[in-house]
Coordinates of C-alpha atoms in Angstrom, one line a residue:
X20 CA 88.1 79.3 55.8
X21 CA 84.5 78.9 54.8
X22 CA 84.9 75.1 54.4
X23 CA 86.6 74.8 57.8
X24 CA 83.9 76.8 59.5
X25 CA 81.2 74.7 57.9
X26 CA 79.3 77.7 56.6
X27 CA 79.5 76.4 53.0
X28 CA 77.3 73.4 54.0
X29 CA 74.3 75.3 55.4
X30 CA 72.5 74.9 52.0
X31 CA 72.0 71.2 51.2
X32 CA 72.3 69.9 47.6
X33 CA 69.3 70.1 45.5
X34 CA 68.6 66.3 45.1
X35 CA 69.3 65.7 48.8
X36 CA 66.8 68.4 49.8
X37 CA 64.2 67.0 47.5
X38 CA 64.7 63.6 48.9
X39 CA 64.4 64.7 52.5
X40 CA 61.3 66.6 51.8
X41 CA 59.7 63.5 50.2
X42 CA 60.7 61.5 53.2
X43 CA 59.4 64.2 55.6
X44 CA 63.0 64.5 57.2
X45 CA 64.3 67.8 58.6
X46 CA 67.1 69.5 56.6
X47 CA 70.7 69.1 58.0
X48 CA 72.6 72.3 58.6
X49 CA 76.2 72.7 59.8
X50 CA 75.0 74.6 62.8
X51 CA 72.9 71.7 63.9
X52 CA 75.9 69.4 64.3
X53 CA 77.2 69.6 67.9
X54 CA 80.9 70.0 68.5
X55 CA 82.3 68.4 71.7
X56 CA 84.6 70.5 73.9
X57 CA 87.3 67.9 73.9
X58 CA 88.2 65.5 71.2
X59 CA 90.6 62.7 71.1
X60 CA 93.6 63.2 68.9
X61 CA 93.1 61.6 65.4
X62 CA 96.1 60.6 63.4
X63 CA 96.2 61.8 59.8
X64 CA 97.6 59.5 57.2
X65 CA 100.7 60.8 55.5
X66 CA 99.3 60.5 52.0
X67 CA 96.4 62.8 52.8
X68 CA 98.6 65.8 53.7
X69 CA 99.1 68.6 51.2
X70 CA 102.1 68.4 49.0
X71 CA 103.7 71.4 50.8
X72 CA 103.7 69.4 54.1
X73 CA 105.2 66.2 52.7
X74 CA 108.9 65.5 52.0
X75 CA 111.4 68.1 53.0
X76 CA 108.7 70.6 54.0
X77 CA 107.2 68.3 56.5
X78 CA 107.5 69.3 60.2
X79 CA 110.3 67.7 62.2
X80 CA 109.4 64.9 64.5
X81 CA 111.5 66.6 67.3
X82 CA 109.2 69.6 67.3
X83 CA 107.1 70.5 70.3
X84 CA 104.5 68.0 71.3
X85 CA 101.2 69.7 70.7
X86 CA 97.8 69.0 69.2
X87 CA 99.4 69.6 65.8
X88 CA 102.6 67.7 66.8
X89 CA 101.8 64.5 68.7
X90 CA 104.5 62.4 70.3
X91 CA 106.6 59.9 68.3
X92 CA 104.6 56.9 69.6
X93 CA 101.4 58.5 68.4
X94 CA 103.0 59.1 65.0
X95 CA 104.1 55.5 64.8
X96 CA 100.6 54.4 65.6
X97 CA 99.2 56.8 63.1
X98 CA 101.6 55.5 60.5
X99 CA 100.3 52.0 61.1
X100 CA 96.7 53.2 60.8
X101 CA 97.6 55.0 57.5
X102 CA 99.1 51.8 56.2
X103 CA 95.8 49.9 57.0
X104 CA 93.8 52.7 55.5
X105 CA 95.7 52.5 52.3
X106 CA 95.1 48.7 52.2
X107 CA 91.4 49.2 52.7
X108 CA 91.3 51.9 50.1
X109 CA 92.9 49.7 47.5
X110 CA 90.2 47.0 48.2
X111 CA 87.2 49.3 48.5
X112 CA 85.3 50.6 45.4
X113 CA 85.4 54.3 44.5
X114 CA 82.3 56.0 46.0
X115 CA 82.9 59.6 45.8
X116 CA 82.9 59.7 42.0
X117 CA 79.6 57.9 41.7
X118 CA 77.7 58.8 44.8
X119 CA 78.4 62.5 44.6
X120 CA 79.4 63.0 48.2
X121 CA 80.6 66.5 47.8
X122 CA 77.7 68.8 47.4
X123 CA 79.5 72.0 46.2
X124 CA 82.7 73.0 44.5
X125 CA 83.9 74.8 47.6
X126 CA 84.1 71.5 49.4
X127 CA 86.4 70.1 46.7
X128 CA 88.7 73.2 47.1
X129 CA 88.7 72.8 50.8
X130 CA 89.9 69.3 50.5
X131 CA 93.4 70.4 49.8
X132 CA 94.0 71.8 53.3
X133 CA 94.4 69.6 56.3
X134 CA 92.2 69.9 59.4
X135 CA 93.9 69.8 62.8
X136 CA 93.0 66.9 64.8
X137 CA 91.8 69.1 67.6
X138 CA 89.3 70.8 65.3
X139 CA 88.1 67.5 63.7
X140 CA 84.5 66.7 64.4
X141 CA 83.8 63.3 65.7
X142 CA 81.6 62.7 62.6
X143 CA 84.7 62.8 60.5
X144 CA 86.0 59.6 62.1
X145 CA 82.6 58.1 61.7
X146 CA 82.5 59.1 58.0
X147 CA 85.9 57.5 57.4
X148 CA 84.7 54.4 59.2
X149 CA 81.6 54.5 57.0
X150 CA 83.6 54.9 53.8
X151 CA 86.2 52.3 54.6
X152 CA 83.5 49.7 55.4
X153 CA 83.4 46.9 52.7
X154 CA 80.9 47.4 49.9
X155 CA 77.4 46.1 50.7
X156 CA 76.3 43.1 48.7
X157 CA 73.2 44.1 46.6
X158 CA 69.9 42.9 47.9
X159 CA 68.3 40.1 45.8
X160 CA 65.2 42.2 45.2
X161 CA 67.2 45.4 44.5
X162 CA 66.4 47.3 41.4
X163 CA 68.9 46.8 38.6
X164 CA 69.6 50.5 38.3
X165 CA 70.9 50.7 41.9
X166 CA 72.9 47.5 41.4
X167 CA 74.8 49.3 38.6
X168 CA 75.5 52.2 40.9
X169 CA 77.2 49.8 43.3
X170 CA 79.4 48.3 40.7
X171 CA 82.7 50.1 39.6
X172 CA 82.8 52.0 36.4
X173 CA 83.9 49.8 33.5
X174 CA 86.8 52.2 32.6
X175 CA 87.9 52.7 36.1
X176 CA 91.4 51.2 37.0
X177 CA 91.6 48.9 39.9
X178 CA 94.0 51.3 41.9
X179 CA 92.3 54.6 41.1
X180 CA 90.4 54.3 44.4
X181 CA 93.5 55.6 46.2
X182 CA 93.0 59.1 44.8
X183 CA 89.3 59.1 45.7
X184 CA 90.1 57.9 49.2
X185 CA 92.8 60.6 49.7
X186 CA 90.3 63.2 48.5
X187 CA 87.6 62.0 50.9
X188 CA 90.0 62.0 53.9
X189 CA 91.1 65.6 53.1
X190 CA 87.5 66.7 52.7
X191 CA 86.5 65.2 56.1
X192 CA 89.4 66.7 57.8
X193 CA 88.7 70.1 56.3
X194 CA 85.0 70.1 57.0
X195 CA 84.1 68.2 60.2
X196 CA 80.5 69.4 60.2
X197 CA 80.0 68.4 56.6
X198 CA 81.4 65.0 57.5
X199 CA 78.5 64.3 59.9
X200 CA 76.1 65.3 57.2
X201 CA 78.0 63.1 54.7
X202 CA 77.7 60.1 57.1
X203 CA 73.9 60.6 57.4
X204 CA 73.6 61.0 53.7
X205 CA 75.5 57.8 53.1
X206 CA 73.3 55.9 55.6
X207 CA 70.2 57.2 53.8
X208 CA 71.7 56.2 50.4
X209 CA 72.6 52.7 51.8
X210 CA 69.0 52.3 52.8
X211 CA 67.9 53.5 49.4
X212 CA 69.8 50.6 47.8
X213 CA 67.5 48.2 49.5
X214 CA 64.3 50.3 49.1
X215 CA 64.1 51.9 45.6
X216 CA 61.1 53.9 46.9
X217 CA 63.4 55.9 49.1
X218 CA 65.3 57.3 46.2
X219 CA 64.2 60.6 44.7
X220 CA 63.4 59.1 41.3
X221 CA 61.6 56.1 42.9
X222 CA 59.5 58.4 45.2
X223 CA 58.7 60.7 42.3
X224 CA 57.7 57.7 40.1
X225 CA 55.6 56.3 43.0
X226 CA 53.8 59.6 43.5
X227 CA 53.2 59.7 39.7
X228 CA 51.8 56.2 39.7
X229 CA 49.6 57.0 42.7
X230 CA 48.3 60.1 41.1
X231 CA 47.7 58.4 37.8
X232 CA 45.9 55.6 39.6
X233 CA 43.8 58.1 41.4
X234 CA 43.0 59.7 38.1
X235 CA 42.0 56.5 36.4
X236 CA 39.9 55.5 39.3
X237 CA 38.0 58.8 39.5
X238 CA 37.8 59.5 35.7
X239 CA 38.4 56.6 33.3
X240 CA 36.9 53.8 35.5
X241 CA 34.1 55.0 37.7
X242 CA 33.4 52.8 40.7
X243 CA 30.8 50.1 40.2
X244 CA 27.7 50.0 42.2
X245 CA 26.5 46.7 43.6
X246 CA 23.1 45.4 42.4
X247 CA 20.7 45.5 45.3
X248 CA 19.7 42.1 46.7
X249 CA 16.0 42.8 46.3
X250 CA 16.5 43.1 42.5
X251 CA 18.2 39.8 42.3
X252 CA 15.5 38.1 44.3
X253 CA 12.8 39.7 42.1
X254 CA 14.5 38.3 39.0
X255 CA 14.7 34.9 40.5
X256 CA 11.0 34.9 41.4
X257 CA 10.1 36.0 37.9
X258 CA 12.3 33.2 36.4
X259 CA 10.6 30.6 38.5
X260 CA 7.1 31.8 37.7
X261 CA 8.0 31.9 34.0
X262 CA 9.3 28.3 34.1
X263 CA 6.2 27.0 35.9
X264 CA 3.9 28.7 33.3
X265 CA 6.0 27.3 30.4
X266 CA 6.1 23.7 31.7
X267 CA 2.4 23.7 32.6
X268 CA 1.1 25.0 29.3
X269 CA -1.6 22.9 27.6
X270 CA -0.6 20.8 24.6
X271 CA -2.5 18.5 22.3
X272 CA -1.7 14.8 21.7
X273 CA -3.4 11.8 20.0
X274 CA -3.7 8.4 21.6
X275 CA -5.0 5.6 19.4
X276 CA -6.6 8.1 17.1
X277 CA -8.3 10.1 19.9
X278 CA -7.2 13.7 20.8
X279 CA -6.4 14.8 24.3
X280 CA -5.3 18.1 25.9
X281 CA -2.6 17.5 28.6
X282 CA 0.0 19.5 30.4
X283 CA 3.5 19.9 28.9
X284 CA 5.0 18.7 32.2
X285 CA 3.2 15.3 31.9
X286 CA 5.1 12.1 31.4
X287 CA 3.8 8.9 29.8
X288 CA 3.6 7.4 33.3
X289 CA 1.5 10.4 34.4
X290 CA -0.8 9.9 31.4
X291 CA -1.2 6.2 32.4
X292 CA -2.1 7.3 36.0
X293 CA -4.6 9.8 34.6
X294 CA -6.2 7.1 32.4
X295 CA -5.2 8.7 29.1
X296 CA -3.1 5.7 28.4
X297 CA -5.0 2.5 29.3
X298 CA -2.6 -0.3 28.4
X299 CA -1.7 -2.5 31.4
X300 CA 1.6 -3.8 32.6
X301 CA 2.6 -7.4 31.9
X302 CA 1.8 -10.1 34.5
X303 CA 4.2 -12.0 36.8
X304 CA 3.9 -15.7 35.9
X305 CA 4.7 -18.8 37.8
X306 CA 7.1 -21.4 36.3
X307 CA 4.1 -23.4 35.0
X308 CA 2.7 -20.4 33.2
X309 CA -0.1 -19.5 35.7
X310 CA -0.5 -15.8 36.7
X311 CA 0.9 -15.0 40.1
X312 CA 0.5 -11.2 40.1
X313 CA -1.5 -9.3 37.5
X314 CA 0.4 -6.2 36.3
X315 CA 3.6 -7.4 38.0
X316 CA 5.6 -7.8 34.8
X317 CA 7.1 -5.4 32.3
X318 CA 5.6 -1.9 32.1
X319 CA 3.2 -0.9 29.4
X320 CA 4.6 0.1 26.0
X321 CA 4.0 3.4 24.2
X322 CA 4.9 4.2 20.6
X323 CA 5.2 7.7 19.1
X324 CA 4.7 7.4 15.4
X325 CA 5.8 3.8 15.6
X326 CA 8.9 4.3 17.7
X327 CA 8.9 3.1 21.3
X328 CA 9.5 5.9 23.9
X329 CA 10.7 5.9 27.5
X330 CA 7.7 6.0 29.8
X331 CA 9.5 8.5 32.2
X332 CA 10.1 11.1 29.4
X333 CA 8.0 14.2 28.9
X334 CA 5.2 14.1 26.3
X335 CA 6.0 16.1 23.2
X336 CA 3.4 18.4 21.7
X337 CA 1.5 16.9 18.8
X338 CA 2.6 13.3 19.7
X339 CA 0.7 10.5 17.8
X340 CA 0.7 7.7 20.4
X341 CA -0.2 4.0 20.3
X342 CA -0.1 1.7 23.3
X343 CA 0.5 -1.9 24.0
X344 CA 0.4 -4.2 27.0
X345 CA 3.7 -4.9 28.7
X346 CA 5.5 -8.2 28.4
X347 CA 5.0 -10.9 31.0
X348 CA 7.8 -12.0 33.4
X349 CA 8.4 -15.4 35.0
X350 CA 9.2 -15.7 38.6
X351 CA 12.7 -16.5 39.8
X352 CA 13.3 -20.2 40.2
X353 CA 15.9 -22.8 41.0
X354 CA 16.9 -25.3 38.3
X355 CA 17.9 -28.9 38.0
X356 CA 19.0 -30.6 34.8
X357 CA 16.6 -33.3 33.5
X358 CA 15.7 -35.2 30.3
X359 CA 12.6 -34.1 28.4
X360 CA 11.0 -37.1 26.6
X361 CA 9.5 -36.6 23.2
X362 CA 5.7 -36.1 22.9
X363 CA 3.2 -36.8 20.2
X364 CA 2.1 -34.3 17.6
X365 CA -0.6 -35.9 15.6
X366 CA -2.3 -34.0 12.8
X367 CA -6.1 -34.7 12.6
X368 CA -6.7 -36.5 9.3
X369 CA -10.3 -35.2 9.2
X370 CA -11.7 -38.7 8.8
X371 CA -12.1 -41.4 11.4
X372 CA -13.7 -44.1 9.3
X373 CA -11.8 -44.2 6.1
X374 CA -8.4 -43.4 4.8
X375 CA -8.6 -40.8 2.1
X376 CA -5.0 -39.8 1.6
X377 CA -1.9 -41.3 0.1
X378 CA 0.3 -41.4 3.2
X379 CA 0.1 -40.9 6.8
X380 CA 3.5 -41.1 8.4
X381 CA 5.8 -40.1 11.1
X382 CA 7.5 -37.1 9.5
X383 CA 9.6 -37.0 12.7
X384 CA 10.1 -40.0 14.9
X385 CA 10.6 -37.9 18.1
X386 CA 13.8 -37.1 20.0
X387 CA 14.3 -36.6 23.7
X388 CA 15.5 -33.2 24.8
X389 CA 17.7 -31.9 27.6
X390 CA 15.9 -29.6 30.0
X391 CA 15.8 -28.3 33.5
X392 CA 13.3 -28.7 36.2
X393 CA 12.4 -25.2 37.5
X394 CA 11.1 -24.7 41.0
X395 CA 9.5 -21.2 41.5
X396 CA 10.8 -19.2 44.4
X397 CA 7.5 -17.5 44.9
X398 CA 4.9 -20.1 44.0
X399 CA 6.9 -23.2 44.8
X400 CA 5.6 -24.8 41.6
X401 CA 7.7 -27.0 39.4
X402 CA 7.9 -27.2 35.6
X403 CA 10.3 -28.5 33.0
X404 CA 11.8 -25.9 30.7
X405 CA 14.1 -26.5 27.6
X406 CA 17.8 -26.1 28.0
X407 CA 20.5 -27.3 25.6
X408 CA 19.2 -29.9 23.1
X409 CA 15.5 -29.3 22.3
X410 CA 13.0 -32.0 22.4
X411 CA 11.6 -33.0 19.0
X412 CA 8.0 -34.4 19.1
X413 CA 6.8 -37.3 17.1
X414 CA 4.9 -35.6 14.4
X415 CA 2.3 -37.4 12.3
X416 CA 1.2 -35.8 9.1
X417 CA -1.2 -36.9 6.3
X418 CA -0.5 -36.0 2.7
X419 CA -3.0 -36.3 -0.2
X420 CA -0.4 -35.3 -2.8
X421 CA 3.1 -36.4 -1.8
X422 CA 5.9 -33.9 -1.8
X423 CA 8.8 -35.3 -3.8
X424 CA 11.3 -32.4 -4.0
X425 CA 11.1 -32.3 -7.8
X426 CA 11.7 -36.0 -8.3
X427 CA 9.4 -37.8 -10.8
X428 CA 8.7 -40.9 -8.8
X429 CA 5.7 -43.3 -8.5
X430 CA 4.9 -46.2 -6.2
X431 CA 3.2 -49.4 -7.4
X432 CA 1.4 -51.3 -4.6
X433 CA -0.1 -54.9 -4.5
X434 CA -2.5 -56.1 -1.8
X435 CA -3.9 -59.4 -0.4
X436 CA -1.0 -61.7 -1.3
X437 CA 1.0 -63.7 -1.4
X438 CA -0.7 -66.0 -3.9
X439 CA 0.0 -67.9 -7.2
X440 CA 0.1 -64.6 -9.0
X441 CA 2.8 -63.1 -6.9
X442 CA 5.8 -64.6 -8.6
X443 CA 4.4 -63.5 -12.1
X444 CA 4.1 -60.0 -10.8
X445 CA 7.7 -60.1 -9.5
X446 CA 9.0 -61.4 -12.9
X447 CA 7.3 -58.5 -14.8
X448 CA 8.7 -55.9 -12.4
X449 CA 12.2 -57.4 -12.7
X450 CA 12.0 -57.3 -16.6
X451 CA 11.1 -53.5 -16.5
X452 CA 13.6 -52.7 -13.7
X453 CA 10.8 -51.8 -11.4
X454 CA 10.0 -52.4 -7.7
X455 CA 6.7 -52.5 -5.8
X456 CA 5.3 -52.7 -2.3
X457 CA 3.4 -55.9 -1.4
X458 CA 0.9 -55.5 1.5
X459 CA 0.4 -59.1 2.5
X460 CA -2.0 -60.8 4.9
X461 CA -0.5 -62.6 7.8
X462 CA -2.3 -65.9 7.2
X463 CA -1.2 -65.9 3.6
X464 CA 2.4 -65.3 4.6
X465 CA 2.2 -68.3 6.8
X466 CA 1.0 -70.4 3.8
X467 CA 3.6 -69.0 1.3
X468 CA 6.6 -67.9 3.3
X469 CA 8.8 -68.6 0.3
X470 CA 6.9 -66.1 -1.8
X471 CA 7.3 -63.5 0.9
X472 CA 11.0 -64.2 0.8
X473 CA 11.0 -63.9 -3.0
X474 CA 9.5 -60.4 -2.7
X475 CA 12.3 -59.4 -0.4
X476 CA 14.9 -60.9 -2.7
X477 CA 13.6 -59.1 -5.8
X478 CA 14.1 -55.7 -4.2
X479 CA 10.5 -55.0 -3.5
X480 CA 9.1 -54.3 0.0
X481 CA 6.9 -56.6 2.2
X482 CA 4.3 -54.7 4.4
X483 CA 1.5 -55.3 6.8
X484 CA -2.1 -55.8 5.6
X485 CA -3.5 -57.2 8.9
X486 CA -3.7 -60.8 10.0
X487 CA -7.0 -61.8 8.5
X488 CA -8.0 -58.9 6.3
X489 CA -11.0 -58.2 8.5
X490 CA -12.4 -54.7 7.8
X491 CA -13.2 -52.7 11.0
X492 CA -15.4 -49.7 10.7
X493 CA -15.1 -46.8 13.2
X494 CA -13.2 -46.7 16.4
X495 CA -15.3 -49.0 18.6
X496 CA -13.3 -52.0 17.4
X497 CA -9.9 -50.3 17.5
X498 CA -8.6 -52.9 19.9
X499 CA -9.2 -55.7 17.4
X500 CA -7.5 -53.7 14.7
X501 CA -4.5 -53.2 17.0
X502 CA -4.2 -56.9 17.6
X503 CA -4.5 -57.7 13.9
X504 CA -1.7 -55.4 13.0
X505 CA 0.6 -56.6 15.8
X506 CA 0.2 -60.2 15.0
X507 CA 0.9 -59.6 11.3
X508 CA 4.0 -57.7 12.1
X509 CA 5.2 -60.6 14.2
X510 CA 4.7 -63.1 11.3
X511 CA 6.7 -60.9 9.0
X512 CA 9.5 -60.7 11.5
X513 CA 9.4 -64.5 11.9
X514 CA 9.8 -65.0 8.1
X515 CA 12.1 -62.2 7.2
X516 CA 13.9 -61.7 10.5
X517 CA 13.3 -58.0 10.7
X518 CA 10.7 -55.6 12.1
X519 CA 8.0 -53.9 9.9
X520 CA 6.3 -50.6 10.6
X521 CA 4.6 -50.0 7.2
X522 CA 0.9 -50.9 7.2
X523 CA -2.2 -50.5 5.0
X524 CA -5.4 -51.2 6.9
X525 CA -8.0 -53.3 5.1
X526 CA -10.4 -51.2 3.1
X527 CA -8.4 -48.1 4.1
X528 CA -10.2 -47.6 7.3
X529 CA -8.1 -46.0 10.0
X530 CA -8.5 -43.9 13.1
X531 CA -6.0 -41.3 14.4
X532 CA -6.5 -42.9 17.8
X533 CA -4.5 -45.9 16.6
X534 CA -1.2 -44.1 16.3
X535 CA -0.3 -44.1 20.0
X536 CA -1.4 -47.7 20.8
X537 CA 0.6 -48.9 17.8
X538 CA 3.7 -46.9 18.8
X539 CA 6.7 -48.9 17.6
X540 CA 4.5 -51.1 15.4
X541 CA 3.5 -48.4 12.8
X542 CA 5.3 -45.4 11.3
X543 CA 3.7 -45.4 7.9
X544 CA 0.0 -45.8 7.1
X545 CA -0.4 -46.1 3.4
X546 CA -3.4 -45.0 1.4
X547 CA -3.5 -44.5 -2.4
X548 CA -4.1 -41.8 -4.9
X549 CA -5.0 -44.0 -7.9
X550 CA -7.3 -47.0 -7.6
X551 CA -7.2 -49.2 -10.7
X552 CA -10.2 -51.3 -9.4
X553 CA -8.5 -54.4 -10.7
X554 CA -10.3 -56.4 -8.0
X555 CA -13.5 -55.8 -10.1
X556 CA -11.8 -57.2 -13.2
X557 CA -12.8 -54.3 -15.5
X558 CA -10.5 -55.5 -18.3
X559 CA -6.8 -55.1 -19.1
X560 CA -7.2 -51.9 -21.1
X561 CA -9.2 -50.3 -18.4
X562 CA -6.6 -51.2 -15.8
X563 CA -3.8 -49.8 -18.0
X564 CA -5.7 -46.6 -18.8
X565 CA -6.5 -45.9 -15.1
X566 CA -2.9 -46.5 -14.0
X567 CA -1.2 -44.4 -16.6
X568 CA -3.6 -41.5 -17.2
X569 CA -2.8 -38.1 -15.7
X570 CA -0.1 -39.5 -13.3
X571 CA 1.7 -36.9 -11.1
X572 CA 5.0 -37.3 -9.2
X573 CA 4.3 -38.9 -5.8
X574 CA 1.3 -40.9 -6.9
X575 CA 0.5 -44.3 -5.1
X576 CA -1.2 -46.7 -7.5
X577 CA -3.4 -49.5 -6.0
X578 CA -3.5 -53.0 -7.5
X579 CA -3.8 -56.7 -6.2
X580 CA -1.8 -59.9 -6.4
X581 CA -4.2 -62.0 -4.3
X582 CA -7.7 -62.4 -3.0
X583 CA -9.1 -63.8 -6.3
X584 CA -8.5 -64.0 -10.0
X585 CA -5.7 -61.5 -10.8
X586 CA -5.0 -62.5 -14.4
X587 CA -6.1 -59.1 -15.8
X588 CA -3.7 -57.4 -13.4
X589 CA -0.8 -59.6 -14.5
X590 CA -1.7 -58.9 -18.2
X591 CA -1.9 -55.1 -17.6
X592 CA 1.2 -54.7 -15.5
X593 CA 3.8 -55.0 -18.2
X594 CA 2.0 -52.2 -20.3
X595 CA 1.7 -50.0 -17.2
X596 CA 5.4 -50.2 -16.4
X597 CA 6.4 -49.5 -20.0
X598 CA 4.1 -46.5 -20.3
X599 CA 5.1 -44.9 -17.0
X600 CA 8.8 -45.4 -17.8
X601 CA 8.2 -43.7 -21.2
X602 CA 6.6 -40.8 -19.3
X603 CA 9.9 -40.4 -17.3
X604 CA 8.7 -41.9 -14.0
X605 CA 11.0 -43.7 -11.6
X606 CA 9.6 -46.7 -9.5
X607 CA 10.1 -46.6 -5.7
X608 CA 8.7 -48.5 -2.7
X609 CA 6.3 -46.8 -0.3
X610 CA 9.1 -46.6 2.4
X611 CA 11.3 -44.9 -0.1
X612 CA 8.5 -42.5 -1.0
X613 CA 8.1 -41.7 2.7
X614 CA 11.8 -40.9 2.9
X615 CA 11.7 -38.6 -0.1
X616 CA 8.7 -36.9 1.4
X617 CA 10.5 -36.2 4.7
X618 CA 13.5 -34.8 2.9
X619 CA 11.4 -32.4 0.8
X620 CA 9.5 -31.2 3.9
X621 CA 12.8 -30.6 5.8
X622 CA 14.2 -28.7 2.8
X623 CA 11.2 -26.3 2.6
X624 CA 11.1 -25.8 6.3
X625 CA 7.8 -27.6 7.0
X626 CA 9.2 -29.9 9.6
X627 CA 12.4 -29.7 11.8
X628 CA 15.4 -31.7 11.0
X629 CA 16.2 -34.6 13.4

């Protein structure tokens, strides 16, 4: 038979030939398979024999022992092998139906005839061993198409593999030479399961992809050429040169109204170094305010259109600059807490020989402050600097028109008492609900201490008019004036039991140099704004007219209750009080007027609040 001789297998299947050509493998022909001279007897399973040889038509076991009729022991062994083969076939998947082992119809026809064991090629046993091997587990990276070829067909019955196994055994028995080729093909197919590129479709697809890639590389996307290094270097050089030319172009600016042409790369510090900006840096100062290092303070200030700029910034074209010296800085120092005693702040009255103002007074009495004693780390000098509560100086101010804060007040004053007229004056004031200030002479107080006490009891104020009423001109006799005032204050304290600091120097003569020597003895120096000249006895009507005409709030009216005949003053006083009351004025003492003055000055911010 053609199948038995192997001649039907000389031409390989079309797909197999294409695959071998793609893999550069030589074609397999039946003549190329060597047949050994002697072969070991191979048992044939009973279920693979043709139907004519099974059952009653089967040869007898007692026939002659030949290659076709092996001994009984061999048949028993073959029966066991067949039983094992059937078991493996039931467990193994059908391969012939899906893998297309048979390459031609003649091979299928030849499968119905058994092949003697002596003529069976050793490759047949190898093929059966290959086919009965358990199915390979698919590789994790295996293409899904090949995994489907490994799996059994969905409509295939679990036991249909027996027919396929029987057909394959008959085919291998009938064509031993084809069996060897089948084994080689199965090995190639098994390797293809793990390498999709070894299949015909995979290799053709790969060749198509490679050819398409070569086409795209050569046609659609031409290969890029690299830019020469010399071109890149040339571009960099041109960029650097262009940048230098741009940043060094000339621009015009204005400094304090004067025009200059400078480079665009200039900063304000560069302009200062070049002398275009001439403002200097601030100085470094010692703790006492002396200069340690000129120019060692804050840097100079530059303003562009009124807005301060950073000195390290580039100058902008068309800038309109103004300049200013930098701020001074104080050296670093160590500090110790200390008390800062108050100091004097005396306003010059402008006159050293006469008093031409209504009041000179302490607008602030002076308050000690809390400070620190600073010791410079560079200079070693010491100085006291404020820290915490500020020191308030003792400020002395002189007022020609008193500030009353809108209150319509007036002060009536009487000098040179006490005398026999003092009680009459007190009675008139009481009848009009008025009070006054009595500047009494020390000697007179000693003679009439009861009258001094009567003034205090009526609600009026007792003040100092020196000890003897001696008028001292200028400052050369200031020591005598100081003694007169101190002695009078002591007499007032002896009579009334309290200190007095309100004085009116005789004749109004006063020097600003007396404030410090009289510290603690004098806080108010009273002048006057209206002088009735009653001491000249001009007549009652004249005294009334002078005291009540064109009176303003804060006025201090001068009259006398001692030093001579004061009957005109007593006669005029009642009319004066009634007229001023009708004008809406309120009567206050000089000390009360001074308090009103301070409050008004604090309210308008003229003096600090203590």
